[in-house]
């Protein structure tokens, strides 16, 4: 008698679990994961935080802190592999080209059309629709620059 009762309870537990699991799957179909290109080109990206060193000069910025230097800076990548860089003072510059330079799409290179073009390299550590975390390096008139940054949608 006890074995039969346990068997019935076990069968009911299995059926209830199966029904609940199948209902939850039907009600919330998962959306397909975005590609790195879709994430990159879907919005404009503003700096949330950056720590860098240009030449021998360290620099740090965090959105919302008393330092407002980069509050108006952002970057937009377009599907046609061009884009726009908006400097902290509001001046807009064209991105003449951008491309992922490796097959896992963790390395990005783009060129800002300054009077002397600037080639910027990103080593992407994490890319999600709500943030991009990356290491950045380039060489400008001020010297070599190395940074760690997080960007968020504008």
Short mmCIF file of N, CA and C in Angstrom, two decimals:
data_model
loop_
_atom_site.label_atom_id
_atom_site.label_comp_id
_atom_site.label_asym_id
_atom_site.label_seq_id
_atom_site.Cartn_x
_atom_site.Cartn_y
_atom_site.Cartn_z
N UNK A 1 0.81 -1.19 0.00
CA UNK A 1 0.00 0.00 0.00
C UNK A 1 0.86 1.27 0.00
N UNK A 2 1.90 1.27 0.86
CA UNK A 2 2.79 2.44 0.93
C UNK A 2 3.52 2.63 -0.40
N UNK A 3 3.99 1.54 -0.99
CA UNK A 3 4.72 1.65 -2.25
C UNK A 3 3.82 2.21 -3.34
N UNK A 4 2.58 1.77 -3.37
CA UNK A 4 1.63 2.26 -4.37
C UNK A 4 1.37 3.76 -4.16
N UNK A 5 1.21 4.20 -2.92
CA UNK A 5 0.97 5.61 -2.60
C UNK A 5 2.18 6.45 -3.02
N UNK A 6 3.39 5.99 -2.70
CA UNK A 6 4.60 6.72 -3.11
C UNK A 6 4.71 6.78 -4.63
N UNK A 7 4.36 5.71 -5.29
CA UNK A 7 4.39 5.68 -6.75
C UNK A 7 3.44 6.69 -7.36
N UNK A 8 2.23 6.77 -6.80
CA UNK A 8 1.24 7.74 -7.31
C UNK A 8 1.73 9.17 -7.05
N UNK A 9 2.25 9.43 -5.85
CA UNK A 9 2.78 10.77 -5.54
C UNK A 9 3.94 11.14 -6.44
N UNK A 10 4.83 10.20 -6.69
CA UNK A 10 5.97 10.45 -7.58
C UNK A 10 5.51 10.75 -9.00
N UNK A 11 4.53 9.98 -9.48
CA UNK A 11 3.99 10.21 -10.81
C UNK A 11 3.33 11.58 -10.90
N UNK A 12 2.57 11.98 -9.87
CA UNK A 12 1.93 13.30 -9.87
C UNK A 12 2.97 14.42 -9.84
N UNK A 13 4.02 14.25 -9.06
CA UNK A 13 5.09 15.24 -9.00
C UNK A 13 5.75 15.38 -10.37
N UNK A 14 6.02 14.28 -11.04
CA UNK A 14 6.62 14.29 -12.37
C UNK A 14 5.72 15.02 -13.37
N UNK A 15 4.43 14.69 -13.36
CA UNK A 15 3.49 15.32 -14.29
C UNK A 15 3.36 16.82 -14.03
N UNK A 16 3.26 17.21 -12.76
CA UNK A 16 3.16 18.65 -12.43
C UNK A 16 4.41 19.40 -12.86
N UNK A 17 5.57 18.82 -12.60
CA UNK A 17 6.83 19.45 -13.00
C UNK A 17 6.91 19.59 -14.52
N UNK A 18 6.52 18.56 -15.22
CA UNK A 18 6.54 18.60 -16.70
C UNK A 18 5.61 19.67 -17.24
N UNK A 19 4.41 19.76 -16.68
CA UNK A 19 3.44 20.75 -17.14
C UNK A 19 3.95 22.16 -16.86
N UNK A 20 4.45 22.40 -15.65
CA UNK A 20 4.98 23.73 -15.32
C UNK A 20 6.15 24.11 -16.20
N UNK A 21 7.05 23.17 -16.45
CA UNK A 21 8.21 23.44 -17.29
C UNK A 21 7.78 23.77 -18.71
N UNK A 22 6.86 23.00 -19.27
CA UNK A 22 6.45 23.26 -20.65
C UNK A 22 5.67 24.56 -20.76
N UNK A 23 4.88 24.91 -19.75
CA UNK A 23 4.15 26.18 -19.79
C UNK A 23 5.10 27.36 -19.73
N UNK A 24 6.13 27.27 -18.91
CA UNK A 24 7.06 28.39 -18.81
C UNK A 24 7.84 28.57 -20.10
N UNK A 25 8.15 27.52 -20.81
CA UNK A 25 8.86 27.64 -22.08
C UNK A 25 7.98 28.26 -23.14
N UNK A 26 6.70 27.86 -23.21
CA UNK A 26 5.79 28.39 -24.23
C UNK A 26 5.50 29.86 -24.01
N UNK A 27 5.41 30.31 -22.77
CA UNK A 27 5.06 31.69 -22.47
C UNK A 27 6.19 32.66 -22.72
N UNK A 28 7.44 32.22 -22.69
CA UNK A 28 8.59 33.10 -22.85
C UNK A 28 9.56 32.54 -23.88
N UNK A 29 9.22 32.66 -25.16
CA UNK A 29 10.20 32.17 -26.13
C UNK A 29 11.46 33.03 -26.06
N UNK A 30 12.61 32.41 -26.04
CA UNK A 30 13.85 33.16 -25.92
C UNK A 30 14.15 33.86 -27.24
N UNK A 31 14.58 35.11 -27.12
CA UNK A 31 14.94 35.86 -28.32
C UNK A 31 16.35 35.45 -28.74
N UNK A 32 16.60 35.47 -30.03
CA UNK A 32 17.93 35.07 -30.49
C UNK A 32 18.99 36.04 -29.98
N UNK A 33 20.14 35.49 -29.69
CA UNK A 33 21.25 36.31 -29.20
C UNK A 33 21.75 37.23 -30.30
N UNK A 34 22.07 38.47 -29.95
CA UNK A 34 22.55 39.44 -30.93
C UNK A 34 24.00 39.15 -31.30
N UNK A 35 24.34 39.44 -32.54
CA UNK A 35 25.72 39.30 -33.00
C UNK A 35 26.53 40.50 -32.51
N UNK A 36 27.85 40.39 -32.50
CA UNK A 36 28.66 41.55 -32.11
C UNK A 36 28.37 42.78 -32.98
N UNK A 37 28.14 42.57 -34.29
CA UNK A 37 27.82 43.72 -35.17
C UNK A 37 26.50 44.37 -34.77
N UNK A 38 25.50 43.56 -34.44
CA UNK A 38 24.21 44.11 -34.04
C UNK A 38 24.32 44.89 -32.74
N UNK A 39 25.09 44.39 -31.80
CA UNK A 39 25.29 45.11 -30.53
C UNK A 39 26.02 46.42 -30.79
N UNK A 40 27.09 46.36 -31.56
CA UNK A 40 27.93 47.53 -31.80
C UNK A 40 27.18 48.63 -32.54
N UNK A 41 26.40 48.27 -33.55
CA UNK A 41 25.74 49.26 -34.40
C UNK A 41 24.33 49.61 -33.95
N UNK A 42 23.83 48.96 -32.92
CA UNK A 42 22.45 49.18 -32.50
C UNK A 42 22.21 50.50 -31.80
N UNK A 43 23.23 51.08 -31.19
CA UNK A 43 23.09 52.33 -30.42
C UNK A 43 24.39 53.13 -30.53
N UNK A 44 24.36 54.35 -30.04
CA UNK A 44 25.59 55.13 -29.84
C UNK A 44 26.10 54.77 -28.45
N UNK A 45 27.43 54.83 -28.27
CA UNK A 45 28.07 54.39 -27.03
C UNK A 45 28.78 55.55 -26.34
N UNK A 46 28.41 55.81 -25.09
CA UNK A 46 29.08 56.84 -24.28
C UNK A 46 29.94 56.14 -23.23
N UNK A 47 30.95 56.86 -22.79
CA UNK A 47 31.85 56.29 -21.78
C UNK A 47 31.16 56.31 -20.42
N UNK A 48 31.20 55.17 -19.76
CA UNK A 48 30.74 55.09 -18.37
C UNK A 48 31.94 55.25 -17.44
N UNK A 49 33.05 54.59 -17.81
CA UNK A 49 34.26 54.69 -17.00
C UNK A 49 35.47 54.42 -17.90
N UNK A 50 36.54 55.15 -17.63
CA UNK A 50 37.80 54.91 -18.34
C UNK A 50 38.97 55.22 -17.41
N UNK A 51 39.97 54.38 -17.50
CA UNK A 51 41.25 54.61 -16.82
C UNK A 51 42.31 54.46 -17.90
N UNK A 52 43.13 55.47 -18.04
CA UNK A 52 44.09 55.42 -19.13
C UNK A 52 45.41 56.06 -18.74
N UNK A 53 46.34 55.85 -19.62
CA UNK A 53 47.63 56.52 -19.51
C UNK A 53 48.04 56.91 -20.92
N UNK A 54 48.24 58.21 -21.12
CA UNK A 54 48.71 58.72 -22.40
C UNK A 54 50.11 59.25 -22.15
N UNK A 55 51.09 58.63 -22.80
CA UNK A 55 52.48 58.93 -22.48
C UNK A 55 52.71 58.54 -21.03
N UNK A 56 53.14 59.50 -20.21
CA UNK A 56 53.37 59.24 -18.78
C UNK A 56 52.27 59.82 -17.89
N UNK A 57 51.15 60.24 -18.49
CA UNK A 57 50.11 60.93 -17.73
C UNK A 57 48.90 60.02 -17.51
N UNK A 58 48.62 59.65 -16.25
CA UNK A 58 47.44 58.83 -15.98
C UNK A 58 46.17 59.67 -16.01
N UNK A 59 45.05 59.03 -16.32
CA UNK A 59 43.76 59.71 -16.39
C UNK A 59 42.67 58.77 -15.92
N UNK A 60 41.65 59.33 -15.26
CA UNK A 60 40.53 58.54 -14.79
C UNK A 60 39.25 59.35 -14.91
N UNK A 61 38.18 58.69 -15.37
CA UNK A 61 36.87 59.32 -15.49
C UNK A 61 35.81 58.29 -15.14
N UNK A 62 34.80 58.71 -14.37
CA UNK A 62 33.64 57.89 -14.07
C UNK A 62 32.40 58.75 -14.24
N UNK A 63 31.46 58.32 -15.07
CA UNK A 63 30.23 59.06 -15.29
C UNK A 63 29.52 59.28 -13.95
N UNK A 64 29.06 60.52 -13.73
CA UNK A 64 28.38 60.87 -12.49
C UNK A 64 29.30 61.43 -11.42
N UNK A 65 30.63 61.38 -11.67
CA UNK A 65 31.57 61.94 -10.69
C UNK A 65 31.72 63.44 -10.95
N UNK A 66 32.43 64.16 -10.08
CA UNK A 66 32.62 65.60 -10.29
C UNK A 66 33.37 65.93 -11.60
N UNK A 67 34.14 64.99 -12.12
CA UNK A 67 34.85 65.21 -13.38
C UNK A 67 33.85 65.01 -14.53
N UNK A 68 33.50 66.09 -15.23
CA UNK A 68 32.50 66.03 -16.31
C UNK A 68 33.13 66.08 -17.70
N UNK A 69 34.43 65.91 -17.81
CA UNK A 69 35.14 66.10 -19.08
C UNK A 69 34.59 65.26 -20.23
N UNK A 70 34.16 64.04 -19.97
CA UNK A 70 33.73 63.16 -21.06
C UNK A 70 32.22 62.95 -21.10
N UNK A 71 31.45 63.76 -20.39
CA UNK A 71 30.00 63.57 -20.35
C UNK A 71 29.36 63.67 -21.73
N UNK A 72 29.92 64.46 -22.64
CA UNK A 72 29.31 64.65 -23.96
C UNK A 72 29.97 63.84 -25.07
N UNK A 73 30.98 63.06 -24.74
CA UNK A 73 31.70 62.25 -25.73
C UNK A 73 30.92 60.97 -26.01
N UNK A 74 30.84 60.58 -27.28
CA UNK A 74 30.24 59.29 -27.63
C UNK A 74 30.69 58.88 -29.03
N UNK A 75 30.40 57.62 -29.35
CA UNK A 75 30.81 57.05 -30.62
C UNK A 75 29.64 56.24 -31.20
N UNK A 76 29.48 56.34 -32.51
CA UNK A 76 28.43 55.61 -33.21
C UNK A 76 29.07 54.82 -34.34
N UNK A 77 28.81 53.53 -34.36
CA UNK A 77 29.27 52.66 -35.44
C UNK A 77 28.05 52.34 -36.32
N UNK A 78 28.20 52.50 -37.64
CA UNK A 78 27.09 52.21 -38.56
C UNK A 78 27.31 50.86 -39.26
N UNK A 79 26.22 50.31 -39.77
CA UNK A 79 26.27 49.01 -40.47
C UNK A 79 27.19 49.01 -41.68
N UNK A 80 27.41 50.17 -42.30
CA UNK A 80 28.25 50.22 -43.50
C UNK A 80 29.75 50.34 -43.16
N UNK A 81 30.10 50.08 -41.90
CA UNK A 81 31.48 50.11 -41.41
C UNK A 81 32.10 51.51 -41.41
N UNK A 82 31.24 52.52 -41.26
CA UNK A 82 31.68 53.89 -41.00
C UNK A 82 31.06 54.28 -39.66
N UNK A 83 31.20 55.53 -39.28
CA UNK A 83 30.60 55.96 -38.03
C UNK A 83 30.90 57.41 -37.73
N UNK A 84 30.62 57.79 -36.50
CA UNK A 84 30.85 59.16 -36.05
C UNK A 84 31.43 59.11 -34.64
N UNK A 85 32.45 59.93 -34.44
CA UNK A 85 33.00 60.13 -33.10
C UNK A 85 32.68 61.57 -32.71
N UNK A 86 32.03 61.76 -31.57
CA UNK A 86 31.73 63.10 -31.07
C UNK A 86 32.65 63.35 -29.88
N UNK A 87 33.51 64.34 -30.06
CA UNK A 87 34.51 64.70 -29.05
C UNK A 87 33.81 65.35 -27.85
N UNK A 88 34.51 65.43 -26.71
CA UNK A 88 33.92 66.03 -25.51
C UNK A 88 33.38 67.45 -25.72
N UNK A 89 33.99 68.21 -26.65
CA UNK A 89 33.53 69.58 -26.90
C UNK A 89 32.38 69.63 -27.90
N UNK A 90 31.90 68.47 -28.38
CA UNK A 90 30.77 68.43 -29.32
C UNK A 90 31.17 68.36 -30.78
N UNK A 91 32.45 68.52 -31.08
CA UNK A 91 32.90 68.44 -32.47
C UNK A 91 32.75 67.01 -32.98
N UNK A 92 32.17 66.88 -34.18
CA UNK A 92 31.96 65.56 -34.77
C UNK A 92 33.05 65.24 -35.79
N UNK A 93 33.52 64.01 -35.73
CA UNK A 93 34.51 63.51 -36.68
C UNK A 93 33.99 62.21 -37.28
N UNK A 94 34.32 61.98 -38.52
CA UNK A 94 33.89 60.75 -39.18
C UNK A 94 34.80 59.59 -38.80
N UNK A 95 34.21 58.44 -38.66
CA UNK A 95 34.98 57.20 -38.58
C UNK A 95 34.99 56.68 -39.99
N UNK A 96 36.15 56.70 -40.61
CA UNK A 96 36.22 56.33 -42.02
C UNK A 96 36.05 54.85 -42.24
N UNK A 97 36.42 54.04 -41.24
CA UNK A 97 36.24 52.60 -41.35
C UNK A 97 36.34 51.96 -39.96
N UNK A 98 35.63 50.86 -39.79
CA UNK A 98 35.79 50.03 -38.60
C UNK A 98 35.61 48.58 -39.03
N UNK A 99 36.32 47.68 -38.36
CA UNK A 99 36.24 46.26 -38.66
C UNK A 99 36.69 45.44 -37.46
N UNK A 100 36.08 44.26 -37.32
CA UNK A 100 36.64 43.27 -36.41
C UNK A 100 37.82 42.65 -37.14
N UNK A 101 38.93 42.48 -36.45
CA UNK A 101 40.14 41.99 -37.12
C UNK A 101 40.50 40.56 -36.73
N UNK A 102 39.56 39.87 -36.05
CA UNK A 102 39.78 38.46 -35.72
C UNK A 102 38.44 37.73 -35.85
N UNK A 103 38.51 36.42 -36.02
CA UNK A 103 37.27 35.66 -36.24
C UNK A 103 36.36 35.57 -35.01
N UNK A 104 36.88 35.54 -33.77
CA UNK A 104 35.93 35.55 -32.64
C UNK A 104 35.29 36.92 -32.39
N UNK A 105 35.73 37.92 -33.15
CA UNK A 105 35.21 39.29 -33.07
C UNK A 105 35.40 39.89 -31.68
N UNK A 106 36.62 39.75 -31.19
CA UNK A 106 36.99 40.37 -29.90
C UNK A 106 38.00 41.49 -30.10
N UNK A 107 38.45 41.68 -31.33
CA UNK A 107 39.40 42.76 -31.63
C UNK A 107 38.78 43.65 -32.70
N UNK A 108 38.66 44.93 -32.35
CA UNK A 108 38.03 45.91 -33.22
C UNK A 108 39.05 47.00 -33.53
N UNK A 109 39.08 47.42 -34.77
CA UNK A 109 39.97 48.52 -35.16
C UNK A 109 39.13 49.53 -35.94
N UNK A 110 39.28 50.81 -35.58
CA UNK A 110 38.59 51.86 -36.33
C UNK A 110 39.51 53.06 -36.50
N UNK A 111 39.19 53.87 -37.52
CA UNK A 111 40.00 55.04 -37.85
C UNK A 111 39.14 56.29 -37.77
N UNK A 112 39.57 57.24 -36.92
CA UNK A 112 38.89 58.53 -36.80
C UNK A 112 39.59 59.50 -37.74
N UNK A 113 38.81 60.18 -38.58
CA UNK A 113 39.36 61.07 -39.60
C UNK A 113 39.70 62.44 -39.01
N UNK A 114 40.66 62.45 -38.06
CA UNK A 114 41.23 63.72 -37.60
C UNK A 114 42.12 64.24 -38.72
N UNK A 115 42.70 65.44 -38.57
CA UNK A 115 43.62 65.96 -39.60
C UNK A 115 44.75 64.96 -39.84
N UNK A 116 45.23 64.34 -38.78
CA UNK A 116 46.10 63.16 -38.90
C UNK A 116 45.25 62.00 -38.40
N UNK A 117 44.86 61.09 -39.29
CA UNK A 117 43.95 60.00 -38.88
C UNK A 117 44.48 59.23 -37.68
N UNK A 118 43.57 58.85 -36.79
CA UNK A 118 43.91 58.12 -35.60
C UNK A 118 43.33 56.70 -35.69
N UNK A 119 44.20 55.71 -35.64
CA UNK A 119 43.78 54.31 -35.65
C UNK A 119 43.69 53.84 -34.21
N UNK A 120 42.49 53.39 -33.83
CA UNK A 120 42.22 52.97 -32.46
C UNK A 120 41.94 51.47 -32.46
N UNK A 121 42.50 50.78 -31.49
CA UNK A 121 42.31 49.33 -31.36
C UNK A 121 41.62 49.03 -30.04
N UNK A 122 40.59 48.17 -30.11
CA UNK A 122 39.91 47.69 -28.91
C UNK A 122 40.13 46.19 -28.79
N UNK A 123 40.47 45.75 -27.59
CA UNK A 123 40.50 44.33 -27.23
C UNK A 123 39.27 44.14 -26.35
N UNK A 124 38.20 43.59 -26.91
CA UNK A 124 36.92 43.50 -26.23
C UNK A 124 36.91 42.33 -25.25
N UNK A 125 36.64 42.65 -24.00
CA UNK A 125 36.57 41.62 -22.96
C UNK A 125 35.14 41.14 -22.73
N UNK A 126 34.17 42.03 -22.90
CA UNK A 126 32.76 41.67 -22.77
C UNK A 126 31.94 42.62 -23.63
N UNK A 127 31.00 42.05 -24.38
CA UNK A 127 30.13 42.86 -25.22
C UNK A 127 28.69 42.36 -25.05
N UNK A 128 27.87 43.25 -24.48
CA UNK A 128 26.45 42.94 -24.27
C UNK A 128 25.65 44.15 -24.75
N UNK A 129 24.36 43.99 -24.96
CA UNK A 129 23.56 45.13 -25.42
C UNK A 129 23.59 46.33 -24.46
N UNK A 130 23.90 46.09 -23.17
CA UNK A 130 23.89 47.20 -22.22
C UNK A 130 25.28 47.69 -21.83
N UNK A 131 26.36 47.07 -22.32
CA UNK A 131 27.71 47.60 -22.06
C UNK A 131 28.77 46.87 -22.88
N UNK A 132 29.84 47.59 -23.11
CA UNK A 132 31.03 47.01 -23.75
C UNK A 132 32.21 47.33 -22.84
N UNK A 133 32.97 46.30 -22.48
CA UNK A 133 34.18 46.48 -21.67
C UNK A 133 35.36 46.10 -22.55
N UNK A 134 36.35 46.97 -22.59
CA UNK A 134 37.45 46.74 -23.52
C UNK A 134 38.73 47.41 -23.06
N UNK A 135 39.84 46.90 -23.57
CA UNK A 135 41.12 47.57 -23.47
C UNK A 135 41.30 48.34 -24.77
N UNK A 136 41.95 49.49 -24.70
CA UNK A 136 42.12 50.32 -25.90
C UNK A 136 43.56 50.77 -25.99
N UNK A 137 44.08 50.78 -27.21
CA UNK A 137 45.41 51.35 -27.41
C UNK A 137 45.47 52.04 -28.76
N UNK A 138 46.25 53.10 -28.78
CA UNK A 138 46.52 53.86 -30.01
C UNK A 138 47.74 54.75 -29.77
N UNK A 139 48.23 55.33 -30.83
CA UNK A 139 49.35 56.27 -30.73
C UNK A 139 48.90 57.57 -31.38
N UNK A 140 48.95 58.67 -30.61
CA UNK A 140 48.56 59.99 -31.13
C UNK A 140 49.73 60.95 -30.99
N UNK A 141 49.48 62.20 -31.29
CA UNK A 141 50.54 63.22 -31.16
C UNK A 141 50.99 63.38 -29.71
N UNK A 142 50.13 62.96 -28.76
CA UNK A 142 50.47 63.03 -27.34
C UNK A 142 51.25 61.82 -26.86
N UNK A 143 51.43 60.84 -27.73
CA UNK A 143 52.18 59.64 -27.37
C UNK A 143 51.29 58.41 -27.36
N UNK A 144 51.86 57.28 -26.95
CA UNK A 144 51.06 56.06 -26.90
C UNK A 144 50.03 56.12 -25.77
N UNK A 145 48.87 55.54 -26.03
CA UNK A 145 47.80 55.53 -25.04
C UNK A 145 47.36 54.10 -24.80
N UNK A 146 47.15 53.78 -23.55
CA UNK A 146 46.64 52.49 -23.15
C UNK A 146 45.52 52.75 -22.15
N UNK A 147 44.37 52.09 -22.34
CA UNK A 147 43.22 52.36 -21.47
C UNK A 147 42.40 51.11 -21.25
N UNK A 148 41.63 51.14 -20.17
CA UNK A 148 40.58 50.17 -19.91
C UNK A 148 39.31 50.99 -19.79
N UNK A 149 38.25 50.59 -20.51
CA UNK A 149 37.04 51.40 -20.51
C UNK A 149 35.79 50.54 -20.53
N UNK A 150 34.71 51.17 -20.09
CA UNK A 150 33.38 50.59 -20.22
C UNK A 150 32.50 51.64 -20.88
N UNK A 151 31.80 51.22 -21.92
CA UNK A 151 30.83 52.11 -22.59
C UNK A 151 29.43 51.54 -22.39
N UNK A 152 28.47 52.46 -22.35
CA UNK A 152 27.08 52.10 -22.19
C UNK A 152 26.27 52.81 -23.27
N UNK A 153 25.06 52.33 -23.57
CA UNK A 153 24.25 53.03 -24.59
C UNK A 153 23.97 54.46 -24.19
N UNK A 154 23.96 55.33 -25.18
CA UNK A 154 23.73 56.76 -24.97
C UNK A 154 22.28 57.04 -24.73
#
